[in-house]
Tab-separated table of C-alpha atoms in Angstrom:
chain	number	residue	atom	x	y	z
A	134	UNK	CA	38.416	-79.429	29.286
A	135	UNK	CA	41.155	-77.313	30.890
A	136	UNK	CA	42.863	-76.894	27.511
A	137	UNK	CA	39.596	-75.754	25.867
A	138	UNK	CA	39.017	-73.245	28.675
A	139	UNK	CA	42.532	-71.847	28.264
A	140	UNK	CA	42.088	-71.526	24.495
A	141	UNK	CA	38.754	-69.733	24.991
A	142	UNK	CA	40.381	-67.333	27.462
A	143	UNK	CA	43.215	-66.597	25.015
A	144	UNK	CA	40.739	-66.087	22.178
A	145	UNK	CA	38.612	-63.731	24.316
A	146	UNK	CA	41.706	-61.735	25.277
A	147	UNK	CA	42.745	-61.490	21.642
A	148	UNK	CA	39.257	-60.273	20.697
A	149	UNK	CA	39.393	-57.585	23.402
A	150	UNK	CA	42.771	-56.388	22.086
A	151	UNK	CA	41.485	-56.289	18.509
A	152	UNK	CA	38.378	-54.398	19.658
A	153	UNK	CA	40.542	-51.826	21.449
A	154	UNK	CA	42.679	-51.303	18.341
A	155	UNK	CA	39.574	-50.995	16.203
A	156	UNK	CA	38.008	-48.551	18.691
A	157	UNK	CA	41.151	-46.414	18.527
A	158	UNK	CA	41.049	-46.410	14.723
A	159	UNK	CA	37.310	-45.643	14.643
A	160	UNK	CA	37.722	-42.745	17.065
A	161	UNK	CA	40.715	-41.363	15.183
A	162	UNK	CA	38.852	-41.515	11.850
A	163	UNK	CA	35.704	-40.041	13.361
A	164	UNK	CA	37.594	-37.121	14.836
A	165	UNK	CA	39.511	-36.478	11.622
A	166	UNK	CA	36.795	-37.047	9.017
A	167	UNK	CA	33.575	-37.688	10.910
A	168	UNK	CA	31.941	-41.106	10.925
A	169	UNK	CA	31.149	-42.222	7.419
A	170	UNK	CA	27.851	-44.004	7.559
A	171	UNK	CA	26.945	-46.630	5.011
A	172	UNK	CA	23.204	-46.405	5.487
A	173	UNK	CA	20.968	-49.184	4.313
A	174	UNK	CA	17.581	-50.550	5.346
A	175	UNK	CA	18.032	-52.839	8.343
A	176	UNK	CA	16.181	-54.473	11.224
A	177	UNK	CA	17.144	-53.372	14.722
A	178	UNK	CA	16.154	-56.746	16.183
A	179	UNK	CA	18.516	-58.605	13.825
A	180	UNK	CA	21.381	-56.277	14.690
A	181	UNK	CA	20.667	-56.716	18.411
A	182	UNK	CA	20.593	-60.515	18.079
A	183	UNK	CA	23.957	-60.505	16.301
A	184	UNK	CA	25.476	-58.231	18.968
A	185	UNK	CA	24.228	-60.615	21.668
A	186	UNK	CA	25.776	-63.588	19.841
A	187	UNK	CA	29.087	-61.740	19.733
A	188	UNK	CA	29.246	-61.005	23.479
A	189	UNK	CA	27.635	-64.297	24.596
A	190	UNK	CA	30.984	-66.108	25.178
A	191	UNK	CA	32.093	-63.374	27.591
A	192	UNK	CA	28.721	-63.439	29.374
A	193	UNK	CA	28.869	-67.229	29.660
A	194	UNK	CA	32.422	-67.101	31.002
A	195	UNK	CA	31.301	-64.590	33.668
A	196	UNK	CA	28.081	-66.532	34.350
A	197	UNK	CA	25.918	-63.543	33.425
A	198	UNK	CA	22.605	-63.973	31.615
A	199	UNK	CA	21.790	-61.813	28.612
A	200	UNK	CA	18.116	-60.914	28.184
A	201	UNK	CA	16.672	-59.421	24.992
A	202	UNK	CA	13.270	-57.769	25.144
A	203	UNK	CA	11.343	-56.132	22.368
A	204	UNK	CA	8.465	-53.989	23.576
A	205	UNK	CA	6.217	-54.620	20.599
A	206	UNK	CA	5.965	-57.226	17.898
A	207	UNK	CA	6.175	-54.656	15.109
A	208	UNK	CA	9.234	-54.679	12.906
A	209	UNK	CA	11.778	-52.071	13.858
A	210	UNK	CA	13.104	-51.070	10.481
A	211	UNK	CA	15.486	-48.181	10.051
A	212	UNK	CA	17.884	-46.666	7.578
A	213	UNK	CA	21.255	-46.912	9.307
A	214	UNK	CA	24.763	-48.301	9.192
A	215	UNK	CA	24.213	-51.828	10.572
A	216	UNK	CA	27.895	-52.395	11.274
A	217	UNK	CA	28.180	-49.262	13.406
A	218	UNK	CA	24.885	-49.955	15.200
A	219	UNK	CA	26.100	-53.441	16.035
A	220	UNK	CA	29.341	-51.925	17.358
A	221	UNK	CA	27.321	-49.515	19.524
A	222	UNK	CA	25.276	-52.394	20.963
A	223	UNK	CA	28.332	-54.572	21.550
A	224	UNK	CA	30.116	-51.735	23.364
A	225	UNK	CA	27.084	-51.081	25.582
A	226	UNK	CA	26.657	-54.780	26.342
A	227	UNK	CA	30.353	-55.272	27.093
A	228	UNK	CA	30.310	-52.259	29.383
A	229	UNK	CA	27.313	-53.731	31.235
A	230	UNK	CA	28.995	-57.152	31.450
A	231	UNK	CA	32.165	-55.661	32.910
A	232	UNK	CA	30.154	-53.962	35.657
A	233	UNK	CA	27.992	-56.966	36.550
A	234	UNK	CA	28.623	-59.728	39.036
A	235	UNK	CA	28.347	-63.474	38.486
A	236	UNK	CA	24.751	-64.635	38.386
A	237	UNK	CA	23.348	-61.239	37.416
A	238	UNK	CA	21.531	-60.308	34.221
A	239	UNK	CA	22.164	-57.728	31.525
A	240	UNK	CA	19.048	-56.528	29.700
A	241	UNK	CA	18.834	-55.185	26.179
A	242	UNK	CA	15.417	-53.716	25.464
A	243	UNK	CA	14.252	-52.405	22.106
A	244	UNK	CA	11.227	-50.146	21.895
A	245	UNK	CA	9.600	-47.477	19.811
A	246	UNK	CA	8.394	-44.098	20.983
A	247	UNK	CA	6.611	-42.184	18.229
A	248	UNK	CA	9.035	-42.259	15.286
A	249	UNK	CA	12.121	-42.934	17.418
A	250	UNK	CA	13.656	-46.325	18.147
A	251	UNK	CA	15.019	-46.726	21.659
A	252	UNK	CA	17.801	-49.000	22.819
A	253	UNK	CA	18.003	-49.537	26.574
A	254	UNK	CA	20.854	-51.513	28.175
A	255	UNK	CA	20.681	-52.191	31.910
A	256	UNK	CA	22.852	-54.105	34.322
A	257	UNK	CA	22.664	-55.060	37.985
A	258	UNK	CA	26.051	-53.658	38.986
A	259	UNK	CA	26.824	-50.789	41.336
A	260	UNK	CA	25.759	-48.102	38.888
A	261	UNK	CA	27.672	-44.941	38.072
A	262	UNK	CA	29.153	-42.562	40.595
A	263	UNK	CA	27.118	-39.358	40.479
A	264	UNK	CA	30.226	-37.315	39.690
A	265	UNK	CA	30.998	-39.537	36.652
A	266	UNK	CA	27.603	-39.201	34.955
A	267	UNK	CA	28.273	-35.871	33.173
A	268	UNK	CA	31.533	-37.188	31.668
A	269	UNK	CA	30.760	-40.792	30.742
A	270	UNK	CA	30.560	-40.198	27.003
A	271	UNK	CA	33.700	-38.071	26.737
A	272	UNK	CA	36.931	-39.366	25.238
A	273	UNK	CA	39.088	-41.276	27.755
A	274	UNK	CA	36.469	-40.938	30.502
A	275	UNK	CA	36.348	-43.867	32.902
A	276	UNK	CA	33.747	-44.620	35.510
A	277	UNK	CA	34.777	-45.934	38.891
A	278	UNK	CA	38.230	-46.242	40.365
A	279	UNK	CA	38.767	-49.838	39.272
A	280	UNK	CA	37.777	-49.413	35.633
A	281	UNK	CA	39.651	-51.712	33.285
A	282	UNK	CA	38.806	-49.804	30.100
A	283	UNK	CA	40.577	-46.912	28.438
A	284	UNK	CA	37.524	-44.698	28.088
A	285	UNK	CA	36.808	-45.076	24.381
A	286	UNK	CA	33.843	-47.468	24.250
A	287	UNK	CA	31.133	-45.108	25.499
A	288	UNK	CA	32.715	-42.210	23.626
A	289	UNK	CA	32.479	-44.202	20.407
A	290	UNK	CA	28.858	-45.052	21.279
A	291	UNK	CA	28.133	-41.340	21.520
A	292	UNK	CA	29.770	-40.675	18.141
A	293	UNK	CA	27.776	-43.480	16.491
A	294	UNK	CA	24.527	-42.375	18.090
A	295	UNK	CA	24.993	-38.746	17.064
A	296	UNK	CA	26.025	-39.703	13.518
A	297	UNK	CA	22.656	-41.454	13.201
A	298	UNK	CA	20.812	-38.412	14.546
A	299	UNK	CA	20.317	-39.910	18.003
A	300	UNK	CA	21.306	-39.150	21.562
A	301	UNK	CA	22.712	-41.267	24.344
A	302	UNK	CA	22.232	-40.849	28.086
A	303	UNK	CA	23.157	-42.710	31.251
A	304	UNK	CA	21.500	-43.002	34.624
A	305	UNK	CA	21.363	-45.191	37.681
A	306	UNK	CA	18.410	-47.460	38.236
A	307	UNK	CA	16.760	-46.719	41.613
A	308	UNK	CA	16.820	-50.467	42.361
A	309	UNK	CA	20.548	-50.669	41.573
A	310	UNK	CA	22.592	-50.930	38.429
A	311	UNK	CA	23.229	-48.694	35.468
A	312	UNK	CA	21.073	-47.830	32.505
A	313	UNK	CA	22.218	-46.458	29.153
């Protein structure tokens, strides 16, 4: 059991390193050439489920529950780059996981407002410092003094969102935690 736990920890660390390298490459390409979308018809729910499967081992290791909610039963079809949307969701979920405590939950809610699809990720952590909110989606921005990231994940989320014609915002939940 101890050996399996050590192997899982090594594998998770390796995945984080690979994600950082890939984030750096994505950001570099996006800034040089713009994000090149490979749009195709896709289902937002399927992309969300795959993103949750990807981050589930980290959530389990941290004893954090992942909750997926879809506001309506209608299919949420869109013309988008599924790989980049999954990356956006994974980055948001990982950010929420890193700011949550053991036993808390991270929520991913999908909804529709008029013709727009909304993705809402919430955690039960401390939330964002008010002075960090205007800069969260800038390159190399980090929230909090003990941040372990390099400030590329939310920046890349902004680039992906904007490339798809969307926007991304952050706020603090009045009951505690962050919401993106």
